[in-house]
PDB file of C-alpha atoms in Angstrom:
ATOM      1  CA  UNK A   1       0.000   0.000   0.000  1.00  0.00           C
ATOM      2  CA  UNK A   2       1.247   3.494  -0.762  1.00  0.00           C
ATOM      3  CA  UNK A   3       0.240   7.074  -1.348  1.00  0.00           C
ATOM      4  CA  UNK A   4      -1.315   7.101  -4.793  1.00  0.00           C
ATOM      5  CA  UNK A   5      -1.170   9.946  -7.278  1.00  0.00           C
ATOM      6  CA  UNK A   6      -2.766  10.528 -10.638  1.00  0.00           C
ATOM      7  CA  UNK A   7      -0.688   9.308 -13.579  1.00  0.00           C
ATOM      8  CA  UNK A   8       1.821  12.157 -14.162  1.00  0.00           C
ATOM      9  CA  UNK A   9       1.819  11.470 -17.903  1.00  0.00           C
ATOM     10  CA  UNK A  10      -1.854  12.401 -17.985  1.00  0.00           C
ATOM     11  CA  UNK A  11      -1.507  15.388 -15.660  1.00  0.00           C
ATOM     12  CA  UNK A  12       1.539  17.292 -16.858  1.00  0.00           C
ATOM     13  CA  UNK A  13       1.627  20.838 -15.560  1.00  0.00           C
ATOM     14  CA  UNK A  14      -0.551  20.384 -12.485  1.00  0.00           C
ATOM     15  CA  UNK A  15      -0.122  19.035  -8.972  1.00  0.00           C
ATOM     16  CA  UNK A  16      -1.116  15.373  -8.427  1.00  0.00           C
ATOM     17  CA  UNK A  17      -4.010  14.809  -6.052  1.00  0.00           C
ATOM     18  CA  UNK A  18      -3.232  13.608  -2.545  1.00  0.00           C
ATOM     19  CA  UNK A  19      -4.704  10.162  -1.883  1.00  0.00           C
ATOM     20  CA  UNK A  20      -3.712   8.813   1.505  1.00  0.00           C
ATOM     21  CA  UNK A  21      -4.612   5.334   2.697  1.00  0.00           C
ATOM     22  CA  UNK A  22      -7.285   6.076   5.279  1.00  0.00           C
ATOM     23  CA  UNK A  23      -8.413   3.884   8.179  1.00  0.00           C
ATOM     24  CA  UNK A  24     -12.172   3.278   8.754  1.00  0.00           C
ATOM     25  CA  UNK A  25     -14.058   6.449   9.657  1.00  0.00           C
ATOM     26  CA  UNK A  26     -17.277   6.321  11.743  1.00  0.00           C
ATOM     27  CA  UNK A  27     -19.734   9.193  11.765  1.00  0.00           C
ATOM     28  CA  UNK A  28     -18.274  12.157  13.631  1.00  0.00           C
ATOM     29  CA  UNK A  29     -19.952  13.515  16.744  1.00  0.00           C
ATOM     30  CA  UNK A  30     -20.609  17.223  17.048  1.00  0.00           C
ATOM     31  CA  UNK A  31     -19.321  18.852  20.212  1.00  0.00           C
ATOM     32  CA  UNK A  32     -19.312  22.382  21.598  1.00  0.00           C
ATOM     33  CA  UNK A  33     -15.792  23.614  22.225  1.00  0.00           C
ATOM     34  CA  UNK A  34     -15.242  25.128  25.686  1.00  0.00           C
ATOM     35  CA  UNK A  35     -13.643  28.558  25.723  1.00  0.00           C
ATOM     36  CA  UNK A  36     -11.820  30.558  28.352  1.00  0.00           C
ATOM     37  CA  UNK A  37     -13.750  33.437  29.907  1.00  0.00           C
ATOM     38  CA  UNK A  38     -10.925  35.892  29.379  1.00  0.00           C
ATOM     39  CA  UNK A  39     -10.217  35.670  25.662  1.00  0.00           C
ATOM     40  CA  UNK A  40     -12.783  33.257  24.277  1.00  0.00           C
ATOM     41  CA  UNK A  41     -10.009  30.933  23.127  1.00  0.00           C
ATOM     42  CA  UNK A  42      -8.710  27.459  23.852  1.00  0.00           C
ATOM     43  CA  UNK A  43      -4.937  27.074  23.995  1.00  0.00           C
ATOM     44  CA  UNK A  44      -2.526  24.334  24.971  1.00  0.00           C
ATOM     45  CA  UNK A  45       0.200  22.009  23.796  1.00  0.00           C
ATOM     46  CA  UNK A  46       0.639  18.369  22.807  1.00  0.00           C
ATOM     47  CA  UNK A  47       3.996  16.668  23.466  1.00  0.00           C
ATOM     48  CA  UNK A  48       5.143  15.291  20.112  1.00  0.00           C
ATOM     49  CA  UNK A  49       7.132  12.087  19.781  1.00  0.00           C
ATOM     50  CA  UNK A  50       7.798  12.825  16.122  1.00  0.00           C
ATOM     51  CA  UNK A  51       9.644  16.115  16.663  1.00  0.00           C
ATOM     52  CA  UNK A  52      10.598  15.833  20.362  1.00  0.00           C
ATOM     53  CA  UNK A  53       8.916  19.032  21.526  1.00  0.00           C
ATOM     54  CA  UNK A  54       5.491  20.324  22.439  1.00  0.00           C
ATOM     55  CA  UNK A  55       3.207  21.393  19.583  1.00  0.00           C
ATOM     56  CA  UNK A  56       1.036  24.430  20.348  1.00  0.00           C
ATOM     57  CA  UNK A  57      -2.653  24.352  19.480  1.00  0.00           C
ATOM     58  CA  UNK A  58      -5.252  27.139  19.595  1.00  0.00           C
ATOM     59  CA  UNK A  59      -8.514  25.180  19.464  1.00  0.00           C
ATOM     60  CA  UNK A  60      -9.758  21.743  20.412  1.00  0.00           C
ATOM     61  CA  UNK A  61      -9.945  20.846  16.731  1.00  0.00           C
ATOM     62  CA  UNK A  62      -6.239  21.670  16.389  1.00  0.00           C
ATOM     63  CA  UNK A  63      -5.493  19.529  19.445  1.00  0.00           C
ATOM     64  CA  UNK A  64      -7.390  16.624  17.879  1.00  0.00           C
ATOM     65  CA  UNK A  65      -5.526  17.152  14.618  1.00  0.00           C
ATOM     66  CA  UNK A  66      -2.208  16.855  16.484  1.00  0.00           C
ATOM     67  CA  UNK A  67      -3.276  13.518  17.955  1.00  0.00           C
ATOM     68  CA  UNK A  68      -4.150  12.259  14.470  1.00  0.00           C
ATOM     69  CA  UNK A  69      -0.782  13.401  13.102  1.00  0.00           C
ATOM     70  CA  UNK A  70       1.064  11.671  15.968  1.00  0.00           C
ATOM     71  CA  UNK A  71      -0.562   8.306  15.324  1.00  0.00           C
ATOM     72  CA  UNK A  72      -0.665   8.358  11.494  1.00  0.00           C
ATOM     73  CA  UNK A  73       2.412   6.574  10.078  1.00  0.00           C
ATOM     74  CA  UNK A  74       2.204   8.627   6.870  1.00  0.00           C
ATOM     75  CA  UNK A  75       3.190  11.771   8.833  1.00  0.00           C
ATOM     76  CA  UNK A  76       6.930  11.756   9.458  1.00  0.00           C
ATOM     77  CA  UNK A  77       7.066  15.178  11.142  1.00  0.00           C
ATOM     78  CA  UNK A  78       4.891  18.258  11.533  1.00  0.00           C
ATOM     79  CA  UNK A  79       4.969  21.772  12.949  1.00  0.00           C
ATOM     80  CA  UNK A  80       2.457  24.463  13.794  1.00  0.00           C
ATOM     81  CA  UNK A  81       2.062  27.797  11.936  1.00  0.00           C
ATOM     82  CA  UNK A  82       5.108  27.051   9.767  1.00  0.00           C
ATOM     83  CA  UNK A  83       5.302  30.212   7.661  1.00  0.00           C
ATOM     84  CA  UNK A  84       3.267  33.075   6.229  1.00  0.00           C
ATOM     85  CA  UNK A  85       2.449  33.330   2.526  1.00  0.00           C
ATOM     86  CA  UNK A  86       1.320  36.412   0.615  1.00  0.00           C
ATOM     87  CA  UNK A  87      -1.484  35.341  -1.692  1.00  0.00           C
ATOM     88  CA  UNK A  88      -3.303  37.091  -4.539  1.00  0.00           C
ATOM     89  CA  UNK A  89      -7.074  37.536  -4.323  1.00  0.00           C
ATOM     90  CA  UNK A  90      -9.686  39.516  -6.308  1.00  0.00           C
ATOM     91  CA  UNK A  91      -9.541  42.355  -3.760  1.00  0.00           C
ATOM     92  CA  UNK A  92      -5.764  42.397  -3.460  1.00  0.00           C
ATOM     93  CA  UNK A  93      -3.003  40.505  -1.669  1.00  0.00           C
ATOM     94  CA  UNK A  94      -3.566  38.980   1.763  1.00  0.00           C
ATOM     95  CA  UNK A  95      -1.416  37.188   4.309  1.00  0.00           C
ATOM     96  CA  UNK A  96      -2.093  33.524   5.007  1.00  0.00           C
ATOM     97  CA  UNK A  97      -0.474  31.277   7.636  1.00  0.00           C
ATOM     98  CA  UNK A  98      -1.462  27.584   7.519  1.00  0.00           C
ATOM     99  CA  UNK A  99      -2.166  25.927  10.854  1.00  0.00           C
ATOM    100  CA  UNK A 100       0.263  23.055  10.228  1.00  0.00           C
ATOM    101  CA  UNK A 101       2.917  21.763   7.874  1.00  0.00           C
ATOM    102  CA  UNK A 102       3.156  17.981   7.467  1.00  0.00           C
ATOM    103  CA  UNK A 103       6.228  16.227   6.126  1.00  0.00           C
ATOM    104  CA  UNK A 104       5.073  12.918   4.698  1.00  0.00           C
ATOM    105  CA  UNK A 105       7.025   9.675   4.582  1.00  0.00           C
ATOM    106  CA  UNK A 106       7.505   9.964   0.817  1.00  0.00           C
ATOM    107  CA  UNK A 107       9.117  13.415   1.145  1.00  0.00           C
ATOM    108  CA  UNK A 108       6.054  15.432   0.109  1.00  0.00           C
ATOM    109  CA  UNK A 109       5.002  18.521   2.077  1.00  0.00           C
ATOM    110  CA  UNK A 110       1.352  19.101   2.930  1.00  0.00           C
ATOM    111  CA  UNK A 111      -0.061  22.286   4.460  1.00  0.00           C
ATOM    112  CA  UNK A 112      -3.125  21.987   6.683  1.00  0.00           C
ATOM    113  CA  UNK A 113      -5.894  24.400   7.609  1.00  0.00           C
ATOM    114  CA  UNK A 114      -8.105  23.433  10.573  1.00  0.00           C
ATOM    115  CA  UNK A 115     -11.496  25.110  10.311  1.00  0.00           C
ATOM    116  CA  UNK A 116     -14.934  24.604  11.942  1.00  0.00           C
ATOM    117  CA  UNK A 117     -17.287  23.073   9.392  1.00  0.00           C
ATOM    118  CA  UNK A 118     -19.836  25.801  10.157  1.00  0.00           C
ATOM    119  CA  UNK A 119     -17.393  28.422   8.835  1.00  0.00           C
ATOM    120  CA  UNK A 120     -15.805  26.496   5.969  1.00  0.00           C
ATOM    121  CA  UNK A 121     -18.243  27.541   3.259  1.00  0.00           C
ATOM    122  CA  UNK A 122     -18.675  31.178   4.246  1.00  0.00           C
ATOM    123  CA  UNK A 123     -17.904  33.141   1.043  1.00  0.00           C
ATOM    124  CA  UNK A 124     -14.898  35.051   2.415  1.00  0.00           C
ATOM    125  CA  UNK A 125     -13.395  31.952   4.048  1.00  0.00           C
ATOM    126  CA  UNK A 126     -13.918  29.789   0.982  1.00  0.00           C
ATOM    127  CA  UNK A 127     -12.441  32.442  -1.311  1.00  0.00           C
ATOM    128  CA  UNK A 128      -9.251  32.565   0.761  1.00  0.00           C
ATOM    129  CA  UNK A 129      -8.959  28.785   0.998  1.00  0.00           C
ATOM    130  CA  UNK A 130      -9.324  28.501  -2.763  1.00  0.00           C
ATOM    131  CA  UNK A 131      -6.587  31.108  -3.188  1.00  0.00           C
ATOM    132  CA  UNK A 132      -4.342  29.148  -0.804  1.00  0.00           C
ATOM    133  CA  UNK A 133      -5.086  25.943  -2.697  1.00  0.00           C
ATOM    134  CA  UNK A 134      -4.168  27.507  -6.055  1.00  0.00           C
ATOM    135  CA  UNK A 135      -0.974  29.088  -4.771  1.00  0.00           C
ATOM    136  CA  UNK A 136       0.346  26.129  -2.773  1.00  0.00           C
ATOM    137  CA  UNK A 137      -0.380  23.522  -5.435  1.00  0.00           C
ATOM    138  CA  UNK A 138       1.285  25.729  -8.050  1.00  0.00           C
ATOM    139  CA  UNK A 139       4.326  25.859  -5.755  1.00  0.00           C
ATOM    140  CA  UNK A 140       4.445  22.055  -5.607  1.00  0.00           C
ATOM    141  CA  UNK A 141       2.804  21.483  -2.212  1.00  0.00           C
ATOM    142  CA  UNK A 142      -0.349  19.715  -1.081  1.00  0.00           C
ATOM    143  CA  UNK A 143      -3.073  21.620   0.775  1.00  0.00           C
ATOM    144  CA  UNK A 144      -5.851  20.049   2.839  1.00  0.00           C
ATOM    145  CA  UNK A 145      -8.548  21.231   5.228  1.00  0.00           C
ATOM    146  CA  UNK A 146      -9.655  19.425   8.396  1.00  0.00           C
ATOM    147  CA  UNK A 147     -12.955  20.222  10.121  1.00  0.00           C
ATOM    148  CA  UNK A 148     -14.766  18.873  13.169  1.00  0.00           C
ATOM    149  CA  UNK A 149     -16.380  16.352  10.816  1.00  0.00           C
ATOM    150  CA  UNK A 150     -12.956  14.799  10.202  1.00  0.00           C
ATOM    151  CA  UNK A 151     -11.678  15.132  13.778  1.00  0.00           C
ATOM    152  CA  UNK A 152     -14.427  14.781  16.378  1.00  0.00           C
ATOM    153  CA  UNK A 153     -14.321  11.094  17.374  1.00  0.00           C
ATOM    154  CA  UNK A 154     -14.427  10.953  21.204  1.00  0.00           C
ATOM    155  CA  UNK A 155     -13.427   7.302  21.643  1.00  0.00           C
ATOM    156  CA  UNK A 156     -10.530   7.663  19.223  1.00  0.00           C
ATOM    157  CA  UNK A 157      -9.264  10.868  20.838  1.00  0.00           C
ATOM    158  CA  UNK A 158      -9.524   9.319  24.309  1.00  0.00           C
ATOM    159  CA  UNK A 159      -7.550   6.284  23.114  1.00  0.00           C
ATOM    160  CA  UNK A 160      -4.933   8.523  21.520  1.00  0.00           C
ATOM    161  CA  UNK A 161      -4.614  10.387  24.826  1.00  0.00           C
ATOM    162  CA  UNK A 162      -4.165   7.149  26.797  1.00  0.00           C
ATOM    163  CA  UNK A 163      -1.694   5.597  24.361  1.00  0.00           C
ATOM    164  CA  UNK A 164       0.345   8.671  23.390  1.00  0.00           C
ATOM    165  CA  UNK A 165       3.024   8.214  26.128  1.00  0.00           C
ATOM    166  CA  UNK A 166       3.672   4.692  24.825  1.00  0.00           C
ATOM    167  CA  UNK A 167       4.731   5.938  21.396  1.00  0.00           C
ATOM    168  CA  UNK A 168       8.176   6.516  22.937  1.00  0.00           C
ATOM    169  CA  UNK A 169       8.652   2.946  24.178  1.00  0.00           C
ATOM    170  CA  UNK A 170      11.400   0.950  22.496  1.00  0.00           C
ATOM    171  CA  UNK A 171       9.988  -2.446  21.515  1.00  0.00           C
ATOM    172  CA  UNK A 172      12.553  -5.185  20.756  1.00  0.00           C
ATOM    173  CA  UNK A 173      11.705  -6.937  17.448  1.00  0.00           C
ATOM    174  CA  UNK A 174      11.456 -10.342  19.129  1.00  0.00           C
ATOM    175  CA  UNK A 175       8.825  -9.017  21.559  1.00  0.00           C
ATOM    176  CA  UNK A 176       6.753  -7.687  18.666  1.00  0.00           C
ATOM    177  CA  UNK A 177       7.006 -10.998  16.805  1.00  0.00           C
ATOM    178  CA  UNK A 178       6.092 -13.012  19.907  1.00  0.00           C
ATOM    179  CA  UNK A 179       3.064 -10.803  20.541  1.00  0.00           C
ATOM    180  CA  UNK A 180       1.882 -11.061  16.931  1.00  0.00           C
ATOM    181  CA  UNK A 181       2.243 -14.850  16.993  1.00  0.00           C
ATOM    182  CA  UNK A 182       0.295 -15.012  20.254  1.00  0.00           C
ATOM    183  CA  UNK A 183      -2.542 -12.843  18.890  1.00  0.00           C
ATOM    184  CA  UNK A 184      -2.783 -15.025  15.771  1.00  0.00           C
ATOM    185  CA  UNK A 185      -3.183 -18.267  17.722  1.00  0.00           C
ATOM    186  CA  UNK A 186      -5.134 -17.029  20.763  1.00  0.00           C
ATOM    187  CA  UNK A 187      -8.806 -17.995  20.960  1.00  0.00           C
ATOM    188  CA  UNK A 188      -9.861 -14.707  22.535  1.00  0.00           C
ATOM    189  CA  UNK A 189      -7.042 -12.140  22.266  1.00  0.00           C
ATOM    190  CA  UNK A 190      -7.876  -9.181  24.492  1.00  0.00           C
ATOM    191  CA  UNK A 191      -5.833  -6.411  26.074  1.00  0.00           C
ATOM    192  CA  UNK A 192      -5.953  -8.134  29.459  1.00  0.00           C
ATOM    193  CA  UNK A 193      -4.876 -11.496  28.013  1.00  0.00           C
ATOM    194  CA  UNK A 194      -2.014  -9.935  26.030  1.00  0.00           C
ATOM    195  CA  UNK A 195      -0.844  -8.064  29.145  1.00  0.00           C
ATOM    196  CA  UNK A 196      -0.730 -11.343  31.066  1.00  0.00           C
ATOM    197  CA  UNK A 197       1.184 -13.040  28.239  1.00  0.00           C
ATOM    198  CA  UNK A 198       3.779 -10.242  28.074  1.00  0.00           C
ATOM    199  CA  UNK A 199       3.936  -9.681  31.815  1.00  0.00           C
ATOM    200  CA  UNK A 200       3.530  -5.904  31.487  1.00  0.00           C
ATOM    201  CA  UNK A 201       0.492  -3.837  30.534  1.00  0.00           C
ATOM    202  CA  UNK A 202       2.829  -1.042  29.412  1.00  0.00           C
ATOM    203  CA  UNK A 203       4.310  -3.317  26.731  1.00  0.00           C
ATOM    204  CA  UNK A 204       0.832  -4.204  25.483  1.00  0.00           C
ATOM    205  CA  UNK A 205      -0.063  -0.494  25.315  1.00  0.00           C
ATOM    206  CA  UNK A 206       3.150   0.246  23.393  1.00  0.00           C
ATOM    207  CA  UNK A 207       2.455  -2.522  20.858  1.00  0.00           C
ATOM    208  CA  UNK A 208      -1.028  -1.119  20.242  1.00  0.00           C
ATOM    209  CA  UNK A 209       0.100   2.526  20.147  1.00  0.00           C
ATOM    210  CA  UNK A 210       2.831   1.742  17.618  1.00  0.00           C
ATOM    211  CA  UNK A 211       0.429  -0.368  15.534  1.00  0.00           C
ATOM    212  CA  UNK A 212       2.276  -3.669  15.913  1.00  0.00           C
ATOM    213  CA  UNK A 213      -0.973  -5.121  17.271  1.00  0.00           C
ATOM    214  CA  UNK A 214      -4.341  -4.197  15.789  1.00  0.00           C
ATOM    215  CA  UNK A 215      -7.149  -2.550  17.773  1.00  0.00           C
ATOM    216  CA  UNK A 216     -10.266  -0.613  16.768  1.00  0.00           C
ATOM    217  CA  UNK A 217      -9.354   2.906  17.881  1.00  0.00           C
ATOM    218  CA  UNK A 218     -12.986   3.987  17.588  1.00  0.00           C
ATOM    219  CA  UNK A 219     -14.056   1.658  20.410  1.00  0.00           C
ATOM    220  CA  UNK A 220     -13.296   2.291  24.108  1.00  0.00           C
ATOM    221  CA  UNK A 221      -9.974   0.788  25.198  1.00  0.00           C
ATOM    222  CA  UNK A 222     -10.394  -1.485  28.236  1.00  0.00           C
ATOM    223  CA  UNK A 223      -9.383  -4.934  29.492  1.00  0.00           C
ATOM    224  CA  UNK A 224     -11.895  -6.673  27.228  1.00  0.00           C
ATOM    225  CA  UNK A 225     -10.864  -4.852  24.026  1.00  0.00           C
ATOM    226  CA  UNK A 226     -10.430  -7.418  21.223  1.00  0.00           C
ATOM    227  CA  UNK A 227      -7.071  -7.386  19.442  1.00  0.00           C
ATOM    228  CA  UNK A 228      -6.013  -8.644  16.030  1.00  0.00           C
ATOM    229  CA  UNK A 229      -2.924  -8.926  13.874  1.00  0.00           C
ATOM    230  CA  UNK A 230      -2.341  -5.439  12.505  1.00  0.00           C
ATOM    231  CA  UNK A 231      -1.740  -4.701   8.841  1.00  0.00           C
ATOM    232  CA  UNK A 232      -1.493  -0.952   9.479  1.00  0.00           C
ATOM    233  CA  UNK A 233       1.882  -1.060  11.176  1.00  0.00           C
ATOM    234  CA  UNK A 234       3.487  -2.518   8.077  1.00  0.00           C
ATOM    235  CA  UNK A 235       2.337   0.366   5.874  1.00  0.00           C
ATOM    236  CA  UNK A 236       4.044   3.684   6.526  1.00  0.00           C
ATOM    237  CA  UNK A 237       1.575   5.539   4.290  1.00  0.00           C
ATOM    238  CA  UNK A 238      -1.470   4.814   6.469  1.00  0.00           C
ATOM    239  CA  UNK A 239      -3.483   7.826   7.636  1.00  0.00           C
ATOM    240  CA  UNK A 240      -5.906   7.939  10.587  1.00  0.00           C
ATOM    241  CA  UNK A 241      -7.864  10.905   9.249  1.00  0.00           C
ATOM    242  CA  UNK A 242      -9.851  11.796   6.191  1.00  0.00           C
ATOM    243  CA  UNK A 243      -9.522  15.331   4.796  1.00  0.00           C
ATOM    244  CA  UNK A 244     -10.806  17.899   2.310  1.00  0.00           C
ATOM    245  CA  UNK A 245      -9.030  19.204  -0.763  1.00  0.00           C
ATOM    246  CA  UNK A 246      -9.607  22.069  -3.184  1.00  0.00           C
ATOM    247  CA  UNK A 247     -11.103  23.484  -5.171  1.00  0.00           C
ATOM    248  CA  UNK A 248     -14.467  22.502  -3.627  1.00  0.00           C
ATOM    249  CA  UNK A 249     -13.214  21.194  -0.243  1.00  0.00           C
ATOM    250  CA  UNK A 250     -15.626  18.301  -0.115  1.00  0.00           C
ATOM    251  CA  UNK A 251     -14.562  15.392   2.083  1.00  0.00           C
ATOM    252  CA  UNK A 252     -12.389  12.887   0.244  1.00  0.00           C
ATOM    253  CA  UNK A 253     -13.689   9.363  -0.337  1.00  0.00           C
ATOM    254  CA  UNK A 254     -13.049   6.802   2.404  1.00  0.00           C
ATOM    255  CA  UNK A 255     -12.254   3.197   1.378  1.00  0.00           C
ATOM    256  CA  UNK A 256     -14.568   0.590   2.889  1.00  0.00           C
ATOM    257  CA  UNK A 257     -11.773  -1.801   3.909  1.00  0.00           C
ATOM    258  CA  UNK A 258      -8.347  -0.193   4.286  1.00  0.00           C
ATOM    259  CA  UNK A 259      -7.012  -3.308   6.051  1.00  0.00           C
ATOM    260  CA  UNK A 260      -7.238  -5.298   2.792  1.00  0.00           C
TER     261      UNK A 260
END
């Protein structure tokens, strides 16, 4: 499995479309974002294993995006508010700073705007996003938009929060192979049973967090969580999130069985 692009021989002179391998996506839940009384904003930071520092976020949607970037193998590194571009528009030039820059495993660079779905199609917002799409693709970059519809999955976010510290664990190859072999032959492989087999719950968490062992991230993680042999961990192009691309910024198609 890999990131797929349109045939370049048929698309000379324009940027290939971004087509990431996306995991299953349930229906998103809508949630009201809490705000501080002082400034009406939500701010914080997410410790990043991929770049060894804290990533700043300015909304809960941005925080959720960071979790998705951390756990998606396709994202090699990322940073917040990477640079400011000066873009042409019908009413003159304007400054635009993307929310994130992603460096993908294949060397491509993708800029990301995180926007509430309720604001995405406002005329002024859409006009600027279309201008950003035209400029960045002409410069050889990818540009995507993430909304609450792509990010608001409470069980998944909770699981990311629980498992994030275990992304740093060093897992010896023989431990990973032993765990995979056990999951394949076990009658009822669960988190509790795997923890007993390994002797440490932390090792089981690390194997799940790093995608050596499969688990449905959109179900609550507990002792009875069923496990399976993961195919995701073997594919560095796998993406945990769907996304929107220009010029219309409709949600990209989601494959029905990305584990195949």
